[in-house]
């Protein structure tokens, strides 16, 4: 079995966040989704657990940071092409995300980033197969 990753993220409004990520073309696993958390399926091995703040607090005694003002994590996801990077970021912006920085074109690698509704930073990137 391949190693899977489940990134756990606190969100202010679970239903609004679910609609946002569905607008990007991703879906949720209903088996691990309820009124307090939702399992966002990004790929077969990459998932994000979106938690209400009350749900997130069950897993840590630390304060929940405001990702609009502090950085907690940068979530980087690979894409199949430069066009897919642009398509996904454009969809995110259309659904309410904010661009995080200008596109970065390194020739062998292209990346763009956005902040989701809660300020979490998502970096989408394409790397030339020869560079991998």
Tab-separated table of C-alpha atoms in Angstrom:
chain	number	residue	atom	x	y	z
A	1	UNK	CA	0.000	0.000	0.000
A	2	UNK	CA	1.286	3.466	-0.884
A	3	UNK	CA	1.818	5.990	1.880
A	4	UNK	CA	-1.078	8.390	2.106
A	5	UNK	CA	-1.074	11.927	3.486
A	6	UNK	CA	-3.913	13.610	5.333
A	7	UNK	CA	-3.252	17.309	5.888
A	8	UNK	CA	-5.490	18.592	8.675
A	9	UNK	CA	-6.679	22.184	8.282
A	10	UNK	CA	-8.982	24.292	10.456
A	11	UNK	CA	-11.694	26.172	8.552
A	12	UNK	CA	-14.090	28.875	9.723
A	13	UNK	CA	-17.101	27.666	7.708
A	14	UNK	CA	-17.047	23.988	6.739
A	15	UNK	CA	-19.888	24.149	4.206
A	16	UNK	CA	-18.433	27.216	2.492
A	17	UNK	CA	-15.012	25.521	2.333
A	18	UNK	CA	-16.569	22.368	0.871
A	19	UNK	CA	-18.248	24.389	-1.883
A	20	UNK	CA	-14.961	26.196	-2.589
A	21	UNK	CA	-12.942	22.983	-3.048
A	22	UNK	CA	-15.708	21.330	-5.071
A	23	UNK	CA	-15.516	24.336	-7.428
A	24	UNK	CA	-11.877	23.360	-8.009
A	25	UNK	CA	-13.025	19.927	-9.206
A	26	UNK	CA	-12.146	17.919	-6.095
A	27	UNK	CA	-14.608	15.848	-4.098
A	28	UNK	CA	-15.204	14.643	-0.544
A	29	UNK	CA	-15.242	11.133	0.863
A	30	UNK	CA	-18.648	10.877	2.574
A	31	UNK	CA	-17.375	8.035	4.777
A	32	UNK	CA	-15.125	10.518	6.598
A	33	UNK	CA	-17.303	13.618	6.378
A	34	UNK	CA	-19.827	14.942	8.882
A	35	UNK	CA	-20.884	18.290	10.368
A	36	UNK	CA	-17.509	18.801	12.078
A	37	UNK	CA	-15.003	17.628	9.442
A	38	UNK	CA	-14.784	16.725	5.767
A	39	UNK	CA	-12.285	14.522	3.949
A	40	UNK	CA	-11.186	16.317	0.777
A	41	UNK	CA	-9.920	13.837	-1.816
A	42	UNK	CA	-7.184	15.427	-3.916
A	43	UNK	CA	-5.802	12.158	-5.302
A	44	UNK	CA	-5.647	8.491	-4.338
A	45	UNK	CA	-2.872	9.250	-1.866
A	46	UNK	CA	-3.378	12.932	-0.952
A	47	UNK	CA	-6.238	14.143	1.236
A	48	UNK	CA	-7.024	17.176	3.367
A	49	UNK	CA	-9.179	16.907	6.440
A	50	UNK	CA	-11.085	20.165	6.793
A	51	UNK	CA	-12.107	20.653	10.420
A	52	UNK	CA	-14.333	23.153	12.148
A	53	UNK	CA	-12.320	24.935	14.831
A	54	UNK	CA	-14.050	22.887	17.546
A	55	UNK	CA	-13.116	19.661	15.782
A	56	UNK	CA	-9.523	20.789	15.174
A	57	UNK	CA	-9.104	21.640	18.883
A	58	UNK	CA	-9.672	17.961	19.744
A	59	UNK	CA	-6.262	17.190	18.215
A	60	UNK	CA	-4.085	19.953	19.654
A	61	UNK	CA	-3.946	22.086	22.789
A	62	UNK	CA	-2.197	24.851	20.806
A	63	UNK	CA	-3.967	27.973	19.610
A	64	UNK	CA	-5.330	27.860	16.072
A	65	UNK	CA	-3.478	30.441	14.034
A	66	UNK	CA	-5.124	32.855	11.664
A	67	UNK	CA	-3.647	31.799	8.318
A	68	UNK	CA	-4.586	35.208	6.898
A	69	UNK	CA	-1.884	36.790	9.072
A	70	UNK	CA	0.568	33.976	9.862
A	71	UNK	CA	2.010	31.089	7.872
A	72	UNK	CA	1.463	27.620	9.217
A	73	UNK	CA	2.149	25.475	6.188
A	74	UNK	CA	2.575	25.720	2.420
A	75	UNK	CA	0.697	22.962	0.613
A	76	UNK	CA	2.399	22.167	-2.689
A	77	UNK	CA	0.678	19.964	-5.265
A	78	UNK	CA	2.032	18.804	-8.596
A	79	UNK	CA	0.043	19.146	-11.817
A	80	UNK	CA	0.313	17.326	-15.145
A	81	UNK	CA	1.011	20.480	-17.183
A	82	UNK	CA	1.506	24.233	-17.053
A	83	UNK	CA	-2.007	24.580	-18.431
A	84	UNK	CA	-3.393	22.534	-15.545
A	85	UNK	CA	-1.597	24.804	-13.047
A	86	UNK	CA	-3.247	27.841	-14.631
A	87	UNK	CA	-6.645	26.133	-14.894
A	88	UNK	CA	-6.722	25.096	-11.231
A	89	UNK	CA	-5.492	28.427	-9.883
A	90	UNK	CA	-7.941	30.322	-12.101
A	91	UNK	CA	-10.771	28.107	-10.798
A	92	UNK	CA	-9.672	28.794	-7.219
A	93	UNK	CA	-9.684	32.552	-7.800
A	94	UNK	CA	-13.104	32.354	-9.477
A	95	UNK	CA	-14.372	30.474	-6.395
A	96	UNK	CA	-13.104	33.156	-3.996
A	97	UNK	CA	-9.388	32.470	-3.452
A	98	UNK	CA	-6.782	35.224	-3.508
A	99	UNK	CA	-3.620	34.998	-5.576
A	100	UNK	CA	-0.663	34.655	-3.238
A	101	UNK	CA	2.172	35.793	-5.490
A	102	UNK	CA	3.097	36.235	-9.133
A	103	UNK	CA	3.625	33.074	-11.223
A	104	UNK	CA	7.138	31.651	-10.993
A	105	UNK	CA	8.602	30.333	-14.251
A	106	UNK	CA	11.950	28.584	-13.846
A	107	UNK	CA	11.907	27.004	-17.302
A	108	UNK	CA	11.925	23.428	-16.018
A	109	UNK	CA	9.301	24.279	-13.369
A	110	UNK	CA	6.239	26.536	-13.335
A	111	UNK	CA	4.250	27.420	-10.233
A	112	UNK	CA	1.417	29.597	-9.019
A	113	UNK	CA	-0.036	29.977	-5.553
A	114	UNK	CA	-3.312	31.042	-3.971
A	115	UNK	CA	-4.772	31.479	-0.513
A	116	UNK	CA	-8.012	29.605	0.143
A	117	UNK	CA	-10.966	31.088	2.027
A	118	UNK	CA	-9.190	30.574	5.364
A	119	UNK	CA	-5.825	31.906	4.204
A	120	UNK	CA	-4.099	28.522	3.743
A	121	UNK	CA	-1.496	28.736	0.973
A	122	UNK	CA	-1.765	26.244	-1.880
A	123	UNK	CA	1.101	26.080	-4.393
A	124	UNK	CA	0.387	24.334	-7.671
A	125	UNK	CA	3.365	23.408	-9.770
A	126	UNK	CA	4.408	21.605	-12.935
A	127	UNK	CA	7.889	20.217	-13.385
A	128	UNK	CA	9.302	19.013	-16.713
A	129	UNK	CA	9.553	15.197	-16.609
A	130	UNK	CA	13.253	15.383	-17.480
A	131	UNK	CA	13.836	17.477	-14.332
A	132	UNK	CA	12.181	14.915	-12.080
